[in-house]
Coordinates of C-alpha atoms and ligand atoms in Angstrom, one line a residue:
M1 CA 13.0 49.1 -43.5
R2 CA 12.4 51.1 -46.5
Q3 CA 8.7 50.7 -47.7
S4 CA 9.9 50.6 -51.4
Q5 CA 11.6 47.5 -50.5
L6 CA 8.9 45.9 -48.2
F7 CA 7.2 42.8 -49.7
A8 CA 3.8 43.9 -48.6
N9 CA 0.7 44.7 -50.6
T10 CA -2.4 46.3 -49.1
L11 CA -5.8 45.3 -50.3
R12 CA -8.8 47.7 -50.7
E13 CA -11.1 44.8 -50.0
A14 CA -10.8 41.5 -48.2
P15 CA -11.6 38.4 -49.8
A16 CA -15.5 37.6 -49.2
E17 CA -14.8 34.5 -47.3
A18 CA -13.1 36.4 -44.6
E19 CA -15.8 37.0 -42.3
V20 CA -14.2 38.0 -38.9
T21 CA -12.5 41.5 -38.4
S22 CA -9.1 40.1 -37.7
H23 CA -8.9 37.9 -40.8
R24 CA -10.0 40.6 -42.9
L25 CA -7.5 43.1 -41.6
L26 CA -4.7 40.8 -41.6
L27 CA -5.4 40.1 -45.2
R28 CA -6.0 43.6 -46.1
A29 CA -3.0 45.0 -44.7
G30 CA -0.9 42.4 -46.2
F31 CA 0.3 40.4 -43.0
I32 CA -0.9 36.9 -44.2
R33 CA -2.0 35.1 -47.5
Q34 CA -4.0 32.0 -47.7
L35 CA -2.4 29.0 -49.4
A36 CA -5.3 26.7 -48.8
A37 CA -8.3 26.3 -46.1
G38 CA -6.6 27.0 -42.9
I39 CA -3.1 27.0 -44.2
Y40 CA -1.6 30.5 -44.3
I41 CA 1.7 32.2 -45.4
F42 CA 3.3 34.7 -43.0
M43 CA 4.1 37.8 -44.9
P44 CA 7.1 39.9 -43.7
L45 CA 4.9 42.2 -41.7
G46 CA 3.0 39.3 -40.2
L47 CA 6.2 37.4 -39.5
R48 CA 7.5 40.1 -37.6
V49 CA 4.5 40.3 -35.4
L50 CA 4.7 36.6 -34.8
Q51 CA 8.3 37.0 -33.9
N52 CA 7.4 39.6 -31.3
V53 CA 5.0 37.3 -29.9
E54 CA 7.6 34.5 -29.6
R55 CA 10.0 36.8 -28.0
I56 CA 7.6 37.6 -25.2
L57 CA 6.9 33.8 -24.7
R58 CA 10.7 32.8 -24.7
D59 CA 11.2 35.6 -22.3
E60 CA 8.7 34.7 -19.9
L61 CA 9.3 30.8 -20.1
E62 CA 13.0 31.1 -19.5
R63 CA 12.1 33.2 -16.4
A64 CA 9.7 30.5 -15.3
G65 CA 12.5 28.2 -15.7
A66 CA 11.5 26.2 -18.8
N67 CA 14.0 24.7 -21.4
E68 CA 13.4 25.2 -25.0
L69 CA 14.0 22.2 -27.4
L70 CA 12.4 21.5 -30.9
M71 CA 10.7 18.3 -31.5
P72 CA 9.9 16.8 -35.0
A73 CA 6.3 17.4 -36.7
L74 CA 6.4 13.8 -38.0
Q75 CA 5.4 11.2 -35.4
P76 CA 5.3 7.6 -35.7
T77 CA 1.7 6.5 -35.0
E78 CA 3.0 3.6 -32.7
L79 CA 3.3 6.1 -30.1
W80 CA -0.4 7.1 -30.5
K81 CA -1.4 3.6 -30.4
E82 CA 0.5 3.0 -27.2
S83 CA -0.9 6.0 -25.4
G84 CA -4.5 5.1 -26.5
R85 CA -5.2 8.2 -28.4
Y86 CA -4.8 6.8 -31.9
D87 CA -8.6 6.2 -32.1
V88 CA -9.7 8.7 -29.9
Y89 CA -8.0 11.5 -31.8
G90 CA -10.2 10.8 -34.8
P91 CA -9.9 12.4 -38.3
E92 CA -8.3 15.5 -36.7
L93 CA -4.9 13.5 -36.7
I94 CA -3.3 13.6 -40.1
R95 CA -1.8 10.2 -41.0
L96 CA 0.6 9.3 -43.9
T97 CA 2.6 6.4 -44.7
D98 CA 6.4 6.4 -45.8
R99 CA 7.9 4.4 -48.4
H100 CA 8.3 1.4 -46.3
H101 CA 4.9 1.4 -45.3
R102 CA 5.4 2.6 -41.9
E103 CA 2.5 5.0 -40.5
F104 CA 3.3 8.6 -39.4
A105 CA 1.2 11.3 -38.1
L106 CA 1.7 15.1 -38.5
G107 CA 1.9 16.2 -34.7
P108 CA -1.3 18.1 -33.6
T109 CA 0.3 17.9 -30.0
H110 CA 3.5 16.3 -28.4
E111 CA 2.6 14.4 -25.3
E112 CA 3.4 11.1 -26.7
V113 CA 6.9 12.3 -28.2
V114 CA 8.0 14.2 -25.1
T115 CA 6.9 11.4 -23.0
M116 CA 8.9 9.1 -24.9
L117 CA 11.8 11.3 -24.9
M118 CA 11.5 11.6 -20.9
K119 CA 11.3 7.8 -20.7
N120 CA 14.7 7.5 -22.3
E121 CA 16.5 10.4 -20.7
I122 CA 15.1 10.2 -17.2
N123 CA 16.5 7.7 -14.5
S124 CA 16.7 9.2 -11.2
Y125 CA 14.4 11.4 -9.1
R126 CA 17.6 13.5 -9.2
Q127 CA 17.0 14.8 -12.8
L128 CA 13.4 16.0 -11.7
P129 CA 11.6 18.3 -11.8
V130 CA 12.3 19.5 -15.3
T131 CA 9.9 21.7 -17.9
V132 CA 10.5 21.7 -21.5
Y133 CA 8.8 23.7 -24.3
Q134 CA 9.0 24.5 -27.9
I135 CA 7.5 27.0 -30.4
Q136 CA 6.5 24.7 -33.3
T137 CA 4.1 24.0 -36.2
K138 CA 1.2 21.8 -35.4
F139 CA -1.3 20.1 -37.7
R140 CA -4.9 19.6 -37.0
D141 CA -7.3 18.6 -39.8
E142 CA -10.0 20.7 -38.3
R143 CA -13.6 20.1 -39.3
R144 CA -14.2 23.8 -40.0
P145 CA -11.1 25.9 -40.5
R146 CA -12.2 29.4 -40.2
S147 CA -11.5 32.7 -39.1
G148 CA -8.2 33.0 -40.7
L149 CA -5.4 32.3 -37.9
L150 CA -7.9 31.6 -35.2
R151 CA -8.6 28.1 -36.3
G152 CA -6.0 26.8 -38.8
R153 CA -5.1 23.4 -39.9
E154 CA -1.3 24.3 -39.8
F155 CA -0.7 26.7 -36.9
L156 CA 2.0 27.6 -34.6
M157 CA 1.8 26.6 -31.0
K158 CA 4.0 26.9 -27.9
D159 CA 3.7 23.8 -26.2
A160 CA 5.2 23.0 -22.8
Y161 CA 5.5 19.9 -20.5
S162 CA 6.5 19.5 -17.0
F163 CA 7.8 16.4 -15.1
D164 CA 7.8 15.9 -11.4
T165 CA 8.1 13.4 -8.8
T166 CA 5.1 14.4 -6.7
W167 CA 1.7 16.0 -7.1
D168 CA 2.9 18.8 -4.8
G169 CA 5.8 19.5 -7.4
L170 CA 3.2 19.3 -10.2
N171 CA 1.3 21.9 -8.5
R172 CA 4.3 24.3 -8.2
S173 CA 5.2 23.7 -11.8
Y174 CA 1.6 24.3 -12.9
R175 CA 1.6 27.5 -10.8
A176 CA 4.8 28.7 -12.4
M177 CA 3.2 28.2 -15.9
Y178 CA -0.1 29.6 -14.9
D179 CA 1.6 32.8 -13.7
A180 CA 4.0 33.0 -16.8
Y181 CA 0.9 32.8 -18.9
H182 CA -0.6 35.8 -17.1
R183 CA 2.3 37.8 -17.8
I184 CA 2.6 36.7 -21.4
F185 CA -0.9 37.6 -22.1
E186 CA -0.6 40.9 -20.4
R187 CA 2.5 41.9 -22.3
C188 CA 0.7 41.0 -25.4
G189 CA -1.8 43.6 -24.3
L190 CA -4.6 41.1 -24.5
T191 CA -7.8 41.3 -22.1
F192 CA -8.3 38.0 -21.0
R193 CA -9.5 35.7 -18.1
A194 CA -8.1 32.6 -17.0
V195 CA -11.2 30.1 -16.6
E196 CA -11.8 26.6 -15.3
A197 CA -12.1 24.4 -18.0
D198 CA -12.9 20.7 -18.8
A199 CA -10.0 18.4 -19.6
G200 CA -11.3 17.0 -23.0
A201 CA -9.5 14.5 -25.2
I202 CA -6.2 15.1 -23.6
G203 CA -7.3 13.5 -20.3
G204 CA -5.6 13.6 -17.2
E205 CA -6.8 13.8 -13.4
G206 CA -5.9 17.2 -12.2
G207 CA -7.1 20.7 -12.9
T208 CA -7.2 22.7 -16.1
H209 CA -7.5 26.2 -16.8
E210 CA -8.0 27.9 -20.3
F211 CA -6.8 31.5 -21.1
M212 CA -9.6 33.3 -22.9
A213 CA -9.1 36.5 -24.8
L214 CA -12.4 38.3 -24.6
A215 CA -14.0 38.8 -27.9
D216 CA -17.4 39.0 -29.3
I217 CA -16.4 36.7 -32.1
G218 CA -15.0 34.0 -29.9
E219 CA -16.1 30.5 -30.1
D220 CA -16.2 29.7 -26.4
T221 CA -18.7 31.1 -24.0
I222 CA -17.4 31.8 -20.6
A223 CA -19.6 32.2 -17.4
V224 CA -18.2 35.0 -15.3
C225 CA -19.3 36.0 -11.9
T226 CA -20.2 39.7 -11.5
H227 CA -19.0 39.6 -7.7
C228 CA -16.2 37.2 -6.9
G229 CA -13.5 35.8 -9.3
Y230 CA -15.3 32.9 -10.5
S231 CA -15.0 32.3 -14.1
A232 CA -15.4 29.0 -16.0
N233 CA -15.8 27.7 -19.5
I234 CA -19.7 27.0 -20.1
E235 CA -18.7 23.4 -20.8
K236 CA -17.7 23.5 -16.9
A237 CA -19.5 26.1 -15.4
I238 CA -21.9 25.7 -12.5
S239 CA -24.3 28.1 -10.8
R240 CA -26.6 27.8 -7.6
E241 CA -29.4 27.0 -10.0
E242 CA -32.7 28.6 -9.2
C243 CA -35.4 26.2 -9.8
F244 CA -39.1 27.0 -10.8
E245 CA -41.5 25.4 -8.6
T246 CA -45.2 25.3 -9.2
E247 CA -48.1 25.9 -6.7
G248 CA -50.0 22.9 -5.1
N249 CA -49.1 19.7 -3.3
T250 CA -50.4 16.9 -4.7
I251 CA -50.2 16.2 -8.3
P252 CA -52.9 14.1 -10.0
K253 CA -52.0 11.0 -12.1
Y254 CA -50.2 11.8 -15.2
D255 CA -52.4 12.1 -18.3
K256 CA -51.6 11.9 -22.1
I257 CA -52.8 14.9 -24.1
H258 CA -53.3 15.0 -27.8
T259 CA -50.8 17.6 -29.4
P260 CA -51.0 17.4 -33.1
G261 CA -48.1 18.9 -35.0
V262 CA -46.4 20.2 -32.1
H263 CA -42.6 19.4 -32.4
T264 CA -40.6 22.0 -30.7
I265 CA -40.6 23.6 -27.1
K266 CA -42.0 26.8 -28.4
E267 CA -44.8 25.3 -30.4
L268 CA -45.6 23.1 -27.3
T269 CA -45.8 25.9 -24.8
E270 CA -48.0 28.0 -27.2
Y271 CA -50.2 25.2 -27.9
L272 CA -50.7 24.3 -24.1
K273 CA -50.4 28.0 -23.0
I274 CA -47.5 27.0 -20.5
K275 CA -43.9 28.2 -20.1
P276 CA -40.8 26.3 -21.1
V277 CA -40.0 25.9 -17.2
N278 CA -42.8 23.6 -17.2
V279 CA -41.5 21.2 -19.6
M280 CA -39.1 18.3 -19.1
K281 CA -37.0 18.1 -22.5
T282 CA -35.9 14.8 -23.4
L283 CA -32.9 14.1 -25.9
I284 CA -31.8 10.7 -27.0
Y285 CA -28.0 10.6 -27.6
L286 CA -25.7 7.7 -28.5
A287 CA -23.0 7.4 -26.0
D288 CA -20.4 5.2 -27.6
G289 CA -23.0 3.9 -29.9
N290 CA -25.6 3.1 -27.1
P291 CA -28.6 5.1 -26.7
V292 CA -29.3 7.2 -23.7
A293 CA -31.9 9.7 -22.8
V294 CA -31.2 13.2 -21.2
I295 CA -33.7 15.1 -19.5
V296 CA -33.5 18.9 -18.7
R297 CA -35.9 21.5 -18.1
G298 CA -37.6 23.1 -21.2
D299 CA -35.7 26.3 -21.1
H300 CA -32.4 24.6 -20.5
E301 CA -29.7 23.2 -23.1
V302 CA -27.9 20.1 -22.7
N303 CA -24.1 20.3 -21.9
E304 CA -22.7 17.5 -24.0
I305 CA -19.4 17.5 -22.3
K306 CA -21.0 17.1 -18.9
V307 CA -22.9 14.2 -19.9
K308 CA -20.2 12.6 -21.8
N309 CA -17.9 13.0 -18.4
A310 CA -20.6 11.5 -16.4
L311 CA -20.9 8.4 -18.5
G312 CA -17.2 8.2 -19.1
A313 CA -18.0 8.0 -22.9
E314 CA -15.4 8.8 -25.6
T315 CA -18.2 9.9 -28.1
L316 CA -21.4 11.4 -27.7
T317 CA -23.8 12.3 -30.5
L318 CA -27.4 13.3 -30.8
S319 CA -29.4 10.4 -32.3
E320 CA -30.6 10.6 -35.9
T321 CA -34.2 10.6 -36.6
E322 CA -34.4 6.7 -37.2
T323 CA -32.6 5.9 -33.9
T324 CA -34.8 8.2 -32.0
E325 CA -37.9 6.6 -33.8
S326 CA -36.8 3.1 -32.8
V327 CA -35.9 4.0 -29.3
T328 CA -39.0 6.0 -28.5
G329 CA -41.5 4.4 -31.0
A330 CA -42.4 8.1 -32.1
K331 CA -41.6 10.8 -34.4
T332 CA -38.8 13.2 -33.3
G333 CA -40.3 15.9 -30.8
F334 CA -42.3 13.4 -28.8
A335 CA -39.5 11.7 -26.7
G336 CA -40.2 11.5 -23.0
P337 CA -38.9 9.5 -19.8
I338 CA -41.9 7.5 -19.1
G339 CA -41.6 3.8 -20.6
L340 CA -38.2 4.2 -22.0
S341 CA -35.9 1.3 -21.5
I342 CA -32.6 3.1 -21.8
P343 CA -30.5 5.0 -19.2
L344 CA -32.3 8.2 -18.2
L345 CA -29.7 11.1 -17.4
V346 CA -31.8 13.5 -15.4
D347 CA -30.6 16.9 -14.7
K348 CA -30.7 17.9 -11.0
V349 CA -32.9 21.0 -11.8
V350 CA -35.5 18.6 -13.2
I351 CA -35.9 16.5 -10.0
R352 CA -36.9 19.9 -8.1
M353 CA -39.7 20.3 -10.5
K354 CA -43.2 19.3 -9.0
W355 CA -44.7 18.5 -12.3
G356 CA -43.8 18.8 -15.8
I357 CA -45.1 18.1 -19.5
T358 CA -43.0 15.5 -21.4
G359 CA -43.3 13.8 -24.6
A360 CA -45.4 10.7 -24.7
N361 CA -43.1 8.4 -26.7
E362 CA -46.1 8.4 -29.2
S363 CA -46.2 10.6 -32.2
E364 CA -48.5 13.7 -31.7
Y365 CA -49.0 13.1 -27.9
H366 CA -47.6 14.7 -24.7
I367 CA -48.0 13.7 -21.1
K368 CA -48.9 16.3 -18.5
N369 CA -48.5 16.0 -14.7
V370 CA -45.3 14.0 -14.8
V371 CA -43.7 13.9 -11.3
P372 CA -39.7 13.0 -11.2
G373 CA -39.3 9.9 -9.1
R374 CA -42.8 9.1 -9.2
D375 CA -43.3 8.5 -12.9
F376 CA -39.9 8.0 -13.8
S377 CA -36.5 6.9 -12.5
V378 CA -34.2 9.5 -11.0
E379 CA -31.5 7.1 -10.5
H380 CA -28.9 8.9 -12.5
V381 CA -29.1 12.6 -11.5
G382 CA -26.5 15.1 -12.3
D383 CA -25.6 18.4 -13.8
F384 CA -26.1 18.0 -17.3
R385 CA -26.8 21.4 -18.6
N386 CA -25.4 24.9 -19.4
V387 CA -25.8 27.6 -16.8
K388 CA -27.7 30.5 -18.1
E389 CA -27.1 34.4 -17.7
D390 CA -28.1 35.9 -14.4
E391 CA -27.9 32.5 -12.5
A392 CA -26.7 32.8 -9.0
C393 CA -22.9 32.2 -8.5
S394 CA -22.1 29.0 -6.9
R395 CA -18.9 30.3 -5.0
C396 CA -20.3 33.6 -3.5
E397 CA -23.6 34.8 -2.1
E398 CA -24.0 38.2 -4.1
G399 CA -22.7 37.5 -7.6
K400 CA -24.6 36.5 -10.8
L401 CA -23.3 35.0 -13.8
R402 CA -22.7 36.8 -17.0
L403 CA -22.0 35.0 -20.1
V404 CA -19.2 36.3 -22.3
K405 CA -17.5 35.2 -25.5
G406 CA -13.8 34.4 -25.5
I407 CA -11.0 33.0 -27.8
E408 CA -9.0 30.3 -26.1
V409 CA -5.3 31.4 -26.6
G410 CA -4.0 29.2 -24.0
H411 CA -4.5 25.9 -22.0
V412 CA -2.7 24.7 -18.8
F413 CA -3.3 20.9 -17.8
K414 CA -2.3 18.6 -14.9
L415 CA -1.8 15.5 -16.7
G416 CA -0.9 13.5 -13.8
T417 CA 0.4 10.0 -14.8
K418 CA -1.8 9.3 -17.7
Y419 CA 0.8 9.3 -20.4
S420 CA 3.8 8.2 -18.2
E421 CA 1.7 5.1 -17.2
A422 CA 0.8 4.4 -20.8
L423 CA 4.3 4.9 -22.4
K424 CA 6.1 3.5 -19.1
A425 CA 8.0 6.9 -18.5
R426 CA 9.4 5.9 -15.0
Y427 CA 12.2 7.1 -12.7
L428 CA 13.8 5.5 -9.7
D429 CA 13.0 7.3 -6.4
A430 CA 15.1 7.7 -3.5
N431 CA 14.5 4.1 -2.4
G432 CA 15.5 2.8 -5.7
K433 CA 11.6 2.0 -6.6
E434 CA 10.2 2.7 -10.0
Q435 CA 7.8 5.4 -10.1
P436 CA 5.8 6.9 -13.0
I437 CA 6.5 10.6 -13.8
I438 CA 3.9 13.3 -12.9
M439 CA 3.2 15.4 -15.8
G440 CA 1.5 18.8 -16.8
C441 CA 1.1 20.2 -20.2
Y442 CA 0.6 23.8 -21.4
G443 CA -0.4 25.1 -24.6
I444 CA -0.4 28.6 -26.2
G445 CA -1.8 29.3 -29.6
V446 CA 1.1 31.5 -30.9
S447 CA -0.7 32.3 -34.3
R448 CA -4.1 32.5 -32.9
I449 CA -2.7 35.2 -30.4
V450 CA -1.9 37.4 -33.6
S451 CA -5.6 37.2 -34.5
A452 CA -6.8 37.7 -31.1
I453 CA -4.9 40.7 -30.6
V454 CA -6.3 42.3 -33.8
E455 CA -9.8 41.4 -32.7
Q456 CA -9.2 43.5 -29.5
Y457 CA -7.1 46.3 -31.3
H458 CA -8.6 47.8 -34.3
D459 CA -10.9 50.7 -35.2
E460 CA -12.6 51.2 -38.5
R461 CA -9.4 52.4 -40.4
G462 CA -7.3 49.4 -39.6
I463 CA -5.2 47.6 -37.1
V464 CA -4.0 49.6 -33.9
W465 CA -1.2 47.3 -32.9
P466 CA -0.1 47.4 -29.1
P467 CA 3.5 48.6 -29.1
A468 CA 5.1 45.5 -27.9
I469 CA 3.6 43.4 -30.9
A470 CA 3.8 46.0 -33.6
P471 CA 6.0 45.0 -36.7
Y472 CA 7.8 48.4 -36.5
R473 CA 7.2 51.0 -33.8
V474 CA 7.5 54.1 -36.1
H475 CA 5.8 54.8 -39.5
L476 CA 7.6 57.5 -40.8
I477 CA 6.0 59.2 -43.8
P478 CA 7.3 62.0 -46.0
V479 CA 4.3 63.4 -47.8
S480 CA 6.2 63.7 -51.0
I481 CA 9.4 61.8 -51.5
R482 CA 10.1 64.3 -54.6
D483 CA 10.5 67.5 -52.1
D484 CA 14.2 67.5 -51.5
M485 CA 13.7 69.1 -47.9
Q486 CA 11.1 66.4 -46.8
R487 CA 13.2 63.6 -48.2
K488 CA 16.3 64.9 -46.2
I489 CA 14.4 65.3 -42.9
A490 CA 12.8 62.1 -43.3
E491 CA 16.1 60.2 -44.2
D492 CA 18.0 62.1 -41.2
L493 CA 15.1 61.0 -38.9
Y494 CA 15.1 57.6 -40.1
D495 CA 18.9 57.3 -39.5
A496 CA 18.5 59.1 -36.0
L497 CA 15.6 56.6 -34.7
R498 CA 17.5 53.5 -35.9
Q499 CA 20.6 54.7 -34.2
I500 CA 18.7 54.6 -30.9
G501 CA 17.5 51.1 -31.6
I502 CA 13.9 52.0 -32.8
D503 CA 12.4 50.0 -35.4
V504 CA 11.2 52.4 -38.3
L505 CA 9.1 51.8 -41.4
L506 CA 10.0 54.7 -43.9
D507 CA 7.5 55.2 -46.5
D508 CA 9.9 56.3 -49.4
R509 CA 7.5 55.3 -52.1
D510 CA 6.3 57.8 -54.8
E511 CA 2.8 57.6 -53.7
R512 CA 0.1 60.1 -53.3
A513 CA -0.3 61.1 -49.6
G514 CA -3.7 59.9 -49.2
V515 CA -2.6 56.2 -50.4
K516 CA 0.3 56.5 -47.9
F517 CA -2.0 57.4 -45.0
N518 CA -4.6 54.8 -45.8
D519 CA -1.9 52.2 -45.9
S520 CA -0.3 53.6 -42.6
D521 CA -3.9 53.5 -40.9
L522 CA -4.4 49.8 -41.9
I523 CA -1.1 48.5 -41.1
G524 CA -1.4 50.2 -37.7
L525 CA 2.1 51.1 -36.4
P526 CA 1.9 52.7 -32.8
I527 CA 3.5 56.1 -33.7
R528 CA 3.3 58.1 -37.1
I529 CA 5.7 60.9 -38.0
V530 CA 4.6 62.9 -41.0
V531 CA 7.1 65.1 -42.8
G532 CA 5.1 67.4 -44.7
K533 CA 4.8 71.3 -45.3
D534 CA 6.2 72.3 -42.1
A535 CA 9.4 70.7 -42.8
I536 CA 10.6 74.0 -44.1
H537 CA 10.4 75.2 -40.4
G538 CA 12.2 72.1 -39.3
K539 CA 8.8 70.8 -37.9
V540 CA 7.1 67.3 -38.2
E541 CA 3.7 65.9 -37.3
Y542 CA 3.9 63.3 -34.4
V543 CA 0.7 61.2 -33.7
E544 CA -0.1 58.0 -31.8
R545 CA -2.3 55.6 -33.8
S546 CA -4.3 54.9 -30.8
E547 CA -4.9 58.3 -29.7
N548 CA -5.1 60.7 -32.7
N549 CA -3.2 63.2 -30.7
K550 CA -1.5 65.3 -33.6
Q551 CA 1.2 67.7 -32.6
L552 CA 3.9 69.5 -34.5
L553 CA 7.3 68.8 -32.9
S554 CA 10.7 69.8 -34.0
V555 CA 13.0 66.8 -35.2
E556 CA 15.2 66.8 -32.0
E557 CA 11.8 66.7 -29.9
V558 CA 10.3 63.9 -31.8
V559 CA 13.7 61.8 -31.4
M560 CA 13.7 62.7 -27.6
R561 CA 9.9 61.8 -27.4
I562 CA 10.2 58.5 -28.8
N563 CA 13.4 57.6 -26.9
T564 CA 12.0 58.5 -23.5
G565 CA 8.2 57.2 -24.3
D566 CA 8.0 54.4 -21.6
K567 CA 5.0 53.0 -23.2
F568 CA 6.6 52.4 -26.4
R569 CA 9.5 50.5 -25.3
Ligands
ATP1 P1 -10.0 24.4 -29.2 O1 -11.0 24.2 -28.5 O2 -10.0 26.0 -30.0 O3 -10.1 23.5 -30.7 P2 -7.8 23.0 -28.2 O4 -8.7 22.7 -26.9 O5 -8.1 21.9 -29.3 O6 -8.5 24.3 -28.9 P3 -5.4 22.7 -27.3 O7 -5.1 21.2 -27.6 O8 -5.3 23.1 -25.8 O9 -6.5 23.3 -28.0 O10 -4.0 23.5 -27.9 C1 -3.4 24.5 -27.2 C2 -3.7 25.8 -27.9 O11 -3.4 25.8 -29.2 C3 -5.0 26.3 -27.8 O12 -5.1 27.1 -26.5 C4 -5.2 27.3 -28.8 O13 -4.9 28.6 -28.4 C5 -4.3 26.8 -29.9 N1 -5.0 26.1 -30.9 C6 -5.7 24.9 -30.9 N2 -6.2 24.5 -32.1 C7 -5.9 25.3 -32.9 C8 -6.1 26.0 -34.3 N3 -6.8 24.9 -35.1 N4 -5.6 26.9 -35.0 C9 -4.8 27.8 -34.3 N5 -4.7 27.6 -32.8 C10 -5.0 26.5 -32.4
MG2 MG1 -9.4 21.6 -31.1

């Protein structure tokens, strides 16, 4: 491609709203443009990157035996009502009505559609197992579209679905995808972890793993053991929790203490000269509209996903001030378990505390010497909190948990029969008996991967594309296009490289060298060849974007180097 013909503008500055590096660089280097919040245009360079990711996906998925198909974005909402997700999915589902007043949704995912398809197509066990996938645009009206391609409202996803007759079969299909995902993310050059995850709104009975590209700006927190391979999303992570136990055996009866103006754990610990580990923190939630109290140690955070799962609730929200006041009879900040007549969910660390300070359910008062079990019910004990850095790993003897940030680039689920039961997708087994198909589903954020790669591959000058993903492999830059010798050598090289199948971007623009080099740094192609003052001696400069290893080589040497350079294949 000649840069004089390339539709691409680089920008000196990124728009102010672009906060994360990948968003800024993709805009500045001219790979994407925003149309509306969370909705992007892929410019020619960006599209080539996206297509490179797609190529890797197709290659590995075909290798894993999956069939590509393409399903529509428009989905009748009846399907969503049948599966029971119409209400659960909430406002993220974009709904619209056609001229006949029939309601449709813009597909945020395709479990319903693909299950309906299989219901019609699969009759006999002989047709199973089968796995299908598509690379297709998804729509989700995200509450906070942000970070460019990382959280869009319209984005490209690869979604795959497996259909089996047995759980063993599902395990095999799942494993095949899990392995394919490892190869895909490796080939994309990502540093990633497969982590145990929570099943979330999509549901299902089996296991689920998320694939996290490690990055400081990631929205997800993952707990990783320093010793064994254990890694889990914080939503799910457990530790061999260490528990703080206080001295003394008999705890005196609890006692109310006046704590004027003390609302937070910090204020409480300063006022009473105690530590957060001495506090039993009580939070009031509404689970499907009904108040519940969750009690965790003062230095711990409630894990709402764990609470929601324990209650089997569809929604869980922290209660508003008025609800808290009507439930506890006190201002916010003074809730405690004693005297509450709503379900108490007690974190298992709390029941091992010998005593604690709690709110008194009376404004400006707390209670000391509160003993779990003695002073309040410990009927509902469970794991309701987030693990913390340095806690002991629950899987091995030696390891400690580290918390790191990640971007979820992929997700694999064992769905079981959730959708096939709801939508009656059945097959006839060898005895002629109807059975529900056992399903798995597997997603990859194709456009999100592009941003995740840039988060991991950049420097202060711009993007540093991994070769497999780069829009072109070589940036060929004659310093002055008006110099006949330079232009001729550049044109010859351009032809020679293209002849051996190398994608080259030839900067044939009549621009100053500084402009060309800045653009080239920003765009970040793996190899740069500069045809400059040494052209008269038949030499050009060869440099790899990631190495800064400038070398003067003859034209033949350059072609040879690129042709044989394995890492640029
Ligand atoms: P998240 O927790 O980030 O919202 P999710 O759990 O809703 O993700 P899935 O329903 O599992 O995501 O979708 C499959 C994949 O699609 C995700 O692993 C992610 O890579 C990608 N993805 C999900 N939402 C978005 C989005 N709004 N923009 C870009 N990619 C997305
Ligand atoms: Mg989501």
